[in-house]
PDB file of C-alpha atoms in Angstrom:
ATOM      1  CA  UNK A 527     107.140 -53.017 102.913  1.00 66.00           C
ATOM      2  CA  UNK A 528     107.189 -50.930  99.722  1.00 79.00           C
ATOM      3  CA  UNK A 529     104.278 -52.806  98.212  1.00 93.00           C
ATOM      4  CA  UNK A 530     104.023 -53.721  94.556  1.00 96.00           C
ATOM      5  CA  UNK A 531     106.170 -51.370  92.505  1.00 97.00           C
ATOM      6  CA  UNK A 532     105.390 -50.592  88.897  1.00 98.00           C
ATOM      7  CA  UNK A 533     107.356 -48.528  86.433  1.00 97.00           C
ATOM      8  CA  UNK A 534     106.987 -46.287  84.640  1.00 97.00           C
ATOM      9  CA  UNK A 535     103.956 -44.503  86.120  1.00 96.00           C
ATOM     10  CA  UNK A 536     103.179 -42.928  82.767  1.00 97.00           C
ATOM     11  CA  UNK A 537     104.247 -43.893  79.276  1.00 97.00           C
ATOM     12  CA  UNK A 538     103.474 -42.073  76.056  1.00 97.00           C
ATOM     13  CA  UNK A 539     104.634 -43.724  72.881  1.00 96.00           C
ATOM     14  CA  UNK A 540     103.996 -43.640  69.182  1.00 97.00           C
ATOM     15  CA  UNK A 541     102.064 -46.316  67.393  1.00 97.00           C
ATOM     16  CA  UNK A 542     104.321 -49.132  66.271  1.00 97.00           C
ATOM     17  CA  UNK A 543     106.852 -48.698  69.039  1.00 97.00           C
ATOM     18  CA  UNK A 544     107.713 -51.356  71.587  1.00 97.00           C
ATOM     19  CA  UNK A 545     106.546 -50.729  75.135  1.00 97.00           C
ATOM     20  CA  UNK A 546     107.798 -52.524  78.239  1.00 98.00           C
ATOM     21  CA  UNK A 547     106.036 -52.266  81.576  1.00 98.00           C
ATOM     22  CA  UNK A 548     107.780 -53.439  84.721  1.00 98.00           C
ATOM     23  CA  UNK A 549     106.653 -54.844  88.029  1.00 98.00           C
ATOM     24  CA  UNK A 550     108.329 -55.763  91.289  1.00 98.00           C
ATOM     25  CA  UNK A 551     106.005 -57.864  93.451  1.00 97.00           C
ATOM     26  CA  UNK A 552     105.986 -57.987  97.233  1.00 95.00           C
ATOM     27  CA  UNK A 553     108.812 -60.134  98.507  1.00 94.00           C
ATOM     28  CA  UNK A 554     107.602 -63.613  99.375  1.00 92.00           C
ATOM     29  CA  UNK A 555     104.463 -63.468  97.256  1.00 92.00           C
ATOM     30  CA  UNK A 556     104.210 -66.435  94.934  1.00 90.00           C
ATOM     31  CA  UNK A 557     101.507 -65.187  92.569  1.00 91.00           C
ATOM     32  CA  UNK A 558     101.784 -62.277  90.158  1.00 94.00           C
ATOM     33  CA  UNK A 559      98.965 -60.902  88.040  1.00 94.00           C
ATOM     34  CA  UNK A 560      98.795 -58.396  85.178  1.00 97.00           C
ATOM     35  CA  UNK A 561      95.501 -56.520  84.755  1.00 96.00           C
ATOM     36  CA  UNK A 562      94.400 -53.882  82.271  1.00 96.00           C
ATOM     37  CA  UNK A 563      91.806 -51.223  83.046  1.00 93.00           C
ATOM     38  CA  UNK A 564      89.778 -49.495  80.344  1.00 90.00           C
ATOM     39  CA  UNK A 565      86.507 -47.591  80.445  1.00 84.00           C
ATOM     40  CA  UNK A 566      84.860 -50.088  78.126  1.00 84.00           C
ATOM     41  CA  UNK A 567      85.949 -53.335  79.760  1.00 85.00           C
ATOM     42  CA  UNK A 568      86.872 -52.392  83.306  1.00 87.00           C
ATOM     43  CA  UNK A 569      89.610 -54.463  84.946  1.00 91.00           C
ATOM     44  CA  UNK A 570      90.633 -57.449  82.841  1.00 91.00           C
ATOM     45  CA  UNK A 571      93.064 -60.159  83.860  1.00 91.00           C
ATOM     46  CA  UNK A 572      95.706 -60.544  81.163  1.00 95.00           C
ATOM     47  CA  UNK A 573      98.003 -63.207  82.590  1.00 94.00           C
ATOM     48  CA  UNK A 574      99.155 -64.602  85.896  1.00 92.00           C
ATOM     49  CA  UNK A 575     102.208 -66.428  87.185  1.00 93.00           C
ATOM     50  CA  UNK A 576     102.718 -68.861  90.029  1.00 91.00           C
ATOM     51  CA  UNK A 577     106.301 -69.267  91.228  1.00 93.00           C
ATOM     52  CA  UNK A 578     107.487 -67.453  88.087  1.00 95.00           C
ATOM     53  CA  UNK A 579     105.659 -69.860  85.761  1.00 94.00           C
ATOM     54  CA  UNK A 580     102.840 -68.525  83.544  1.00 93.00           C
ATOM     55  CA  UNK A 581      99.649 -70.338  84.516  1.00 89.00           C
ATOM     56  CA  UNK A 582      96.916 -68.680  82.506  1.00 88.00           C
ATOM     57  CA  UNK A 583      97.463 -66.263  79.633  1.00 91.00           C
ATOM     58  CA  UNK A 584      94.015 -66.580  78.121  1.00 88.00           C
ATOM     59  CA  UNK A 585      93.382 -62.903  78.771  1.00 90.00           C
ATOM     60  CA  UNK A 586      96.288 -61.698  76.659  1.00 94.00           C
ATOM     61  CA  UNK A 587      94.548 -59.923  73.793  1.00 87.00           C
ATOM     62  CA  UNK A 588      96.917 -60.666  70.929  1.00 85.00           C
ATOM     63  CA  UNK A 589     100.319 -61.998  70.018  1.00 91.00           C
ATOM     64  CA  UNK A 590     101.576 -58.443  70.274  1.00 95.00           C
ATOM     65  CA  UNK A 591     101.415 -58.874  74.040  1.00 97.00           C
ATOM     66  CA  UNK A 592     103.930 -60.951  75.950  1.00 97.00           C
ATOM     67  CA  UNK A 593     104.837 -61.283  79.616  1.00 98.00           C
ATOM     68  CA  UNK A 594     107.806 -62.742  81.408  1.00 97.00           C
ATOM     69  CA  UNK A 595     108.832 -63.397  84.962  1.00 98.00           C
ATOM     70  CA  UNK A 596     112.537 -64.256  84.954  1.00 97.00           C
ATOM     71  CA  UNK A 597     112.725 -64.371  88.743  1.00 95.00           C
ATOM     72  CA  UNK A 598     110.567 -63.984  91.838  1.00 95.00           C
ATOM     73  CA  UNK A 599     111.179 -60.270  92.111  1.00 95.00           C
ATOM     74  CA  UNK A 600     110.576 -59.026  88.583  1.00 96.00           C
ATOM     75  CA  UNK A 601     108.085 -59.257  85.765  1.00 98.00           C
ATOM     76  CA  UNK A 602     107.613 -57.457  82.465  1.00 98.00           C
ATOM     77  CA  UNK A 603     104.684 -56.942  80.141  1.00 98.00           C
ATOM     78  CA  UNK A 604     105.710 -56.096  76.608  1.00 98.00           C
ATOM     79  CA  UNK A 605     103.636 -54.784  73.725  1.00 97.00           C
ATOM     80  CA  UNK A 606     105.211 -54.917  70.299  1.00 96.00           C
ATOM     81  CA  UNK A 607     104.104 -53.198  68.150  1.00 96.00           C
ATOM     82  CA  UNK A 608     101.890 -50.896  70.193  1.00 96.00           C
ATOM     83  CA  UNK A 609      98.578 -49.562  68.862  1.00 96.00           C
ATOM     84  CA  UNK A 610      96.322 -46.700  70.020  1.00 96.00           C
ATOM     85  CA  UNK A 611      93.734 -49.193  71.302  1.00 95.00           C
ATOM     86  CA  UNK A 612      96.317 -50.474  73.789  1.00 96.00           C
ATOM     87  CA  UNK A 613      95.989 -47.181  75.669  1.00 97.00           C
ATOM     88  CA  UNK A 614      94.879 -48.093  79.184  1.00 97.00           C
ATOM     89  CA  UNK A 615      96.084 -48.350  82.766  1.00 97.00           C
ATOM     90  CA  UNK A 616      98.009 -51.542  83.377  1.00 98.00           C
ATOM     91  CA  UNK A 617      98.122 -52.921  86.916  1.00 97.00           C
ATOM     92  CA  UNK A 618     100.373 -55.506  88.412  1.00 97.00           C
ATOM     93  CA  UNK A 619      99.266 -57.344  91.549  1.00 94.00           C
ATOM     94  CA  UNK A 620     100.837 -59.996  93.729  1.00 93.00           C
ATOM     95  CA  UNK A 621      99.577 -62.361  96.403  1.00 89.00           C
ATOM     96  CA  UNK A 622     100.651 -65.081  98.775  1.00 85.00           C
ATOM     97  CA  UNK A 623      98.602 -67.983  97.585  1.00 77.00           C
ATOM     98  CA  UNK A 624      95.900 -67.580  95.004  1.00 69.00           C
ATOM     99  CA  UNK A 625      93.283 -66.649  97.586  1.00 65.00           C
ATOM    100  CA  UNK A 626      91.466 -63.652  96.262  1.00 61.00           C
ATOM    101  CA  UNK A 627      91.712 -61.625  99.464  1.00 66.00           C
ATOM    102  CA  UNK A 628      95.460 -61.453  99.231  1.00 68.00           C
ATOM    103  CA  UNK A 629      95.831 -59.430  96.044  1.00 87.00           C
ATOM    104  CA  UNK A 630      97.959 -56.310  96.490  1.00 92.00           C
ATOM    105  CA  UNK A 631      97.941 -54.002  93.511  1.00 95.00           C
ATOM    106  CA  UNK A 632     100.596 -51.603  92.337  1.00 96.00           C
ATOM    107  CA  UNK A 633      99.771 -48.022  91.428  1.00 96.00           C
ATOM    108  CA  UNK A 634      99.564 -48.846  87.747  1.00 97.00           C
ATOM    109  CA  UNK A 635     101.171 -47.634  84.534  1.00 98.00           C
ATOM    110  CA  UNK A 636      99.095 -45.301  82.408  1.00 97.00           C
ATOM    111  CA  UNK A 637      99.946 -46.077  78.787  1.00 98.00           C
ATOM    112  CA  UNK A 638      99.045 -43.723  75.979  1.00 97.00           C
ATOM    113  CA  UNK A 639      99.761 -44.765  72.402  1.00 97.00           C
ATOM    114  CA  UNK A 640      99.451 -41.935  69.891  1.00 97.00           C
TER     115      UNK A 640
ATOM    116  CA  UNK B 630      80.654 -61.299  78.185  1.00 65.00           C
ATOM    117  CA  UNK B 631      80.673 -59.558  81.557  1.00 75.00           C
ATOM    118  CA  UNK B 632      80.314 -62.146  84.296  1.00 90.00           C
ATOM    119  CA  UNK B 633      80.331 -59.471  86.992  1.00 94.00           C
ATOM    120  CA  UNK B 634      78.175 -56.436  86.359  1.00 94.00           C
ATOM    121  CA  UNK B 635      77.961 -53.109  88.113  1.00 95.00           C
ATOM    122  CA  UNK B 636      75.145 -51.356  86.330  1.00 91.00           C
ATOM    123  CA  UNK B 637      75.514 -47.993  88.030  1.00 94.00           C
ATOM    124  CA  UNK B 638      78.613 -46.149  86.809  1.00 93.00           C
ATOM    125  CA  UNK B 639      78.202 -43.509  89.486  1.00 96.00           C
ATOM    126  CA  UNK B 640      76.451 -42.778  92.777  1.00 97.00           C
ATOM    127  CA  UNK B 641      76.218 -39.583  94.780  1.00 98.00           C
ATOM    128  CA  UNK B 642      75.161 -39.444  98.452  1.00 98.00           C
ATOM    129  CA  UNK B 643      75.217 -36.977 101.314  1.00 98.00           C
ATOM    130  CA  UNK B 644      77.669 -37.315 104.153  1.00 97.00           C
ATOM    131  CA  UNK B 645      76.180 -39.322 107.002  1.00 97.00           C
ATOM    132  CA  UNK B 646      73.714 -41.163 104.781  1.00 97.00           C
ATOM    133  CA  UNK B 647      73.894 -44.750 103.598  1.00 98.00           C
ATOM    134  CA  UNK B 648      75.668 -45.651 100.357  1.00 98.00           C
ATOM    135  CA  UNK B 649      74.492 -48.809  98.618  1.00 98.00           C
ATOM    136  CA  UNK B 650      76.543 -50.173  95.766  1.00 98.00           C
ATOM    137  CA  UNK B 651      75.161 -53.067  93.771  1.00 98.00           C
ATOM    138  CA  UNK B 652      76.672 -55.907  91.813  1.00 97.00           C
ATOM    139  CA  UNK B 653      75.215 -58.776  89.800  1.00 97.00           C
ATOM    140  CA  UNK B 654      76.944 -61.878  88.572  1.00 96.00           C
ATOM    141  CA  UNK B 655      76.137 -64.640  86.144  1.00 94.00           C
ATOM    142  CA  UNK B 656      78.491 -67.497  87.001  1.00 87.00           C
ATOM    143  CA  UNK B 657      77.108 -69.749  89.742  1.00 88.00           C
ATOM    144  CA  UNK B 658      80.589 -71.226  90.246  1.00 86.00           C
ATOM    145  CA  UNK B 659      81.886 -68.089  91.939  1.00 89.00           C
ATOM    146  CA  UNK B 660      82.772 -69.028  95.502  1.00 87.00           C
ATOM    147  CA  UNK B 661      84.092 -65.772  96.889  1.00 89.00           C
ATOM    148  CA  UNK B 662      83.074 -62.175  96.383  1.00 94.00           C
ATOM    149  CA  UNK B 663      85.078 -59.080  97.145  1.00 93.00           C
ATOM    150  CA  UNK B 664      84.888 -55.330  97.052  1.00 96.00           C
ATOM    151  CA  UNK B 665      87.895 -53.220  96.172  1.00 95.00           C
ATOM    152  CA  UNK B 666      88.211 -49.481  96.533  1.00 96.00           C
ATOM    153  CA  UNK B 667      90.274 -47.342  94.180  1.00 95.00           C
ATOM    154  CA  UNK B 668      91.414 -43.767  94.555  1.00 95.00           C
ATOM    155  CA  UNK B 669      92.698 -41.813  91.521  1.00 91.00           C
ATOM    156  CA  UNK B 670      96.277 -42.627  90.517  1.00 88.00           C
ATOM    157  CA  UNK B 671      96.374 -45.575  92.913  1.00 92.00           C
ATOM    158  CA  UNK B 672      95.806 -49.283  92.536  1.00 94.00           C
ATOM    159  CA  UNK B 673      92.677 -50.980  93.882  1.00 94.00           C
ATOM    160  CA  UNK B 674      92.825 -51.919  97.550  1.00 94.00           C
ATOM    161  CA  UNK B 675      90.899 -54.732  99.192  1.00 92.00           C
ATOM    162  CA  UNK B 676      87.936 -53.572 101.264  1.00 95.00           C
ATOM    163  CA  UNK B 677      85.751 -56.482 102.309  1.00 95.00           C
ATOM    164  CA  UNK B 678      84.817 -59.953 101.118  1.00 92.00           C
ATOM    165  CA  UNK B 679      82.209 -62.645 101.589  1.00 94.00           C
ATOM    166  CA  UNK B 680      82.191 -66.369 101.032  1.00 91.00           C
ATOM    167  CA  UNK B 681      79.416 -67.863  98.955  1.00 91.00           C
ATOM    168  CA  UNK B 682      78.265 -69.868 101.975  1.00 93.00           C
ATOM    169  CA  UNK B 683      77.386 -66.709 103.887  1.00 95.00           C
ATOM    170  CA  UNK B 684      74.830 -64.006 103.265  1.00 96.00           C
ATOM    171  CA  UNK B 685      76.335 -61.153 105.246  1.00 97.00           C
ATOM    172  CA  UNK B 686      79.707 -59.907 106.366  1.00 97.00           C
ATOM    173  CA  UNK B 687      80.292 -56.769 108.365  1.00 97.00           C
ATOM    174  CA  UNK B 688      83.439 -54.756 109.011  1.00 96.00           C
ATOM    175  CA  UNK B 689      82.919 -51.466 110.774  1.00 97.00           C
ATOM    176  CA  UNK B 690      80.963 -49.119 108.540  1.00 98.00           C
ATOM    177  CA  UNK B 691      81.044 -51.594 105.664  1.00 98.00           C
ATOM    178  CA  UNK B 692      78.643 -54.495 105.195  1.00 98.00           C
ATOM    179  CA  UNK B 693      78.387 -56.803 102.218  1.00 98.00           C
ATOM    180  CA  UNK B 694      75.196 -58.741 101.547  1.00 98.00           C
ATOM    181  CA  UNK B 695      74.976 -61.746  99.253  1.00 97.00           C
ATOM    182  CA  UNK B 696      71.775 -63.076  97.689  1.00 97.00           C
ATOM    183  CA  UNK B 697      72.786 -66.233  95.880  1.00 95.00           C
ATOM    184  CA  UNK B 698      69.376 -67.012  94.475  1.00 95.00           C
ATOM    185  CA  UNK B 699      69.325 -63.615  92.784  1.00 96.00           C
ATOM    186  CA  UNK B 700      73.046 -63.703  92.003  1.00 96.00           C
ATOM    187  CA  UNK B 701      73.317 -60.292  93.575  1.00 97.00           C
ATOM    188  CA  UNK B 702      75.529 -58.660  96.138  1.00 97.00           C
ATOM    189  CA  UNK B 703      75.622 -55.211  97.615  1.00 98.00           C
ATOM    190  CA  UNK B 704      77.975 -53.084  99.667  1.00 98.00           C
ATOM    191  CA  UNK B 705      76.492 -50.826 102.316  1.00 98.00           C
ATOM    192  CA  UNK B 706      78.490 -47.973 103.793  1.00 98.00           C
ATOM    193  CA  UNK B 707      76.974 -46.419 106.906  1.00 97.00           C
ATOM    194  CA  UNK B 708      77.508 -43.620 107.638  1.00 98.00           C
ATOM    195  CA  UNK B 709      79.125 -42.396 104.428  1.00 98.00           C
ATOM    196  CA  UNK B 710      82.081 -40.033 104.746  1.00 97.00           C
ATOM    197  CA  UNK B 711      83.712 -37.749 102.163  1.00 97.00           C
ATOM    198  CA  UNK B 712      86.848 -39.919 102.342  1.00 97.00           C
ATOM    199  CA  UNK B 713      84.790 -42.813 100.993  1.00 98.00           C
ATOM    200  CA  UNK B 714      84.622 -41.044  97.634  1.00 98.00           C
ATOM    201  CA  UNK B 715      86.345 -43.454  95.255  1.00 97.00           C
ATOM    202  CA  UNK B 716      85.647 -46.042  92.587  1.00 96.00           C
ATOM    203  CA  UNK B 717      84.371 -49.309  94.026  1.00 97.00           C
ATOM    204  CA  UNK B 718      84.954 -52.546  92.163  1.00 95.00           C
ATOM    205  CA  UNK B 719      82.981 -55.686  92.749  1.00 95.00           C
ATOM    206  CA  UNK B 720      84.961 -58.857  92.100  1.00 93.00           C
ATOM    207  CA  UNK B 721      84.311 -62.575  92.159  1.00 92.00           C
ATOM    208  CA  UNK B 722      86.597 -65.548  92.391  1.00 88.00           C
ATOM    209  CA  UNK B 723      86.201 -69.023  90.975  1.00 80.00           C
ATOM    210  CA  UNK B 724      88.267 -72.014  90.061  1.00 72.00           C
ATOM    211  CA  UNK B 725      88.086 -72.178  86.303  1.00 63.00           C
ATOM    212  CA  UNK B 726      88.721 -75.067  83.954  1.00 60.00           C
ATOM    213  CA  UNK B 727      92.325 -76.140  84.023  1.00 58.00           C
ATOM    214  CA  UNK B 728      92.774 -75.295  87.681  1.00 61.00           C
ATOM    215  CA  UNK B 729      93.105 -71.592  87.127  1.00 62.00           C
ATOM    216  CA  UNK B 730      91.661 -69.460  89.912  1.00 71.00           C
ATOM    217  CA  UNK B 731      90.712 -66.034  88.665  1.00 77.00           C
ATOM    218  CA  UNK B 732      89.425 -62.823  90.114  1.00 85.00           C
ATOM    219  CA  UNK B 733      86.857 -61.299  87.756  1.00 88.00           C
ATOM    220  CA  UNK B 734      86.056 -57.616  88.212  1.00 91.00           C
ATOM    221  CA  UNK B 735      83.077 -55.466  87.381  1.00 93.00           C
ATOM    222  CA  UNK B 736      83.547 -52.105  85.662  1.00 92.00           C
ATOM    223  CA  UNK B 737      83.283 -50.146  88.878  1.00 94.00           C
ATOM    224  CA  UNK B 738      80.962 -47.578  90.449  1.00 96.00           C
ATOM    225  CA  UNK B 739      82.224 -44.108  91.230  1.00 96.00           C
ATOM    226  CA  UNK B 740      80.943 -43.029  94.636  1.00 98.00           C
ATOM    227  CA  UNK B 741      80.877 -39.364  95.554  1.00 98.00           C
ATOM    228  CA  UNK B 742      80.054 -38.434  99.140  1.00 98.00           C
ATOM    229  CA  UNK B 743      79.119 -34.789  99.421  1.00 96.00           C
ATOM    230  CA  UNK B 744      79.875 -32.881 102.634  1.00 93.00           C
TER     231      UNK B 744
END
C-alpha cells in the first residue's frame, strides 16, 4: 500500500496566485481530512469528508479556501487568492471509519507564499 | 482557544533514560487520547492511544497515563533511544455538536535523545 499520497511536496507561489494541493487517500478509506500545520497554531483540522461528502468545514479559515472530493480516490484543497499568511505545511489524512486511531497521514505539502 | 495543550516545546534526554512528555486538555467531552510521532518531512504517525475509561496503556517502551481529574496525560518512553528523536503530538477525540467527530492536536513537543 502506497499510503496517502500528496502532491506537490513543495510549492512556492506569489501572493495572489491560485494554489491547488492534491491528495490521494488510501484505497477503501471512507474518511478524508485536511490539516494545516503552523508554528503558531500547531495542527489544525480544516475540513473533512465522509464518502466524498464534506461533513465539517468549520476549520476552513476564509472563503479563499475551498476543498473538493470528486471521487473516493482524489481530493483537492484550493487557495485563491493566496496570501503570505497561508504559508504552512498542509497534510491530508484518511481513515476507515472516523475512529481516531485509524488516521494515516500523507507526507504533507509545504506551501510558501511570497 | 487551544483545547489540547503541550506546554513544553522541546525536551532533551540522554539515551537510556526516561522521556516524559506532557499534555493538558480542557474539554471534558474528549473520549479518546492519542500520541502521534512526526519525523521531519514526514506526516505524523500514530504511536499509542488511551480511552477515557482507562488510566494507563502500555505498548513496549511506550506508556500513556491519563489523569482525568487533572485533565492531564503523559507519554513515557523507557528507555529512550536516539531514533525516538522526533516531534510528538498529543491529540484528543470527541464527538462535537452536529455529529462531527474531530481529532484535536496540541502544538507538539520536540524530543531530542542524545547518544
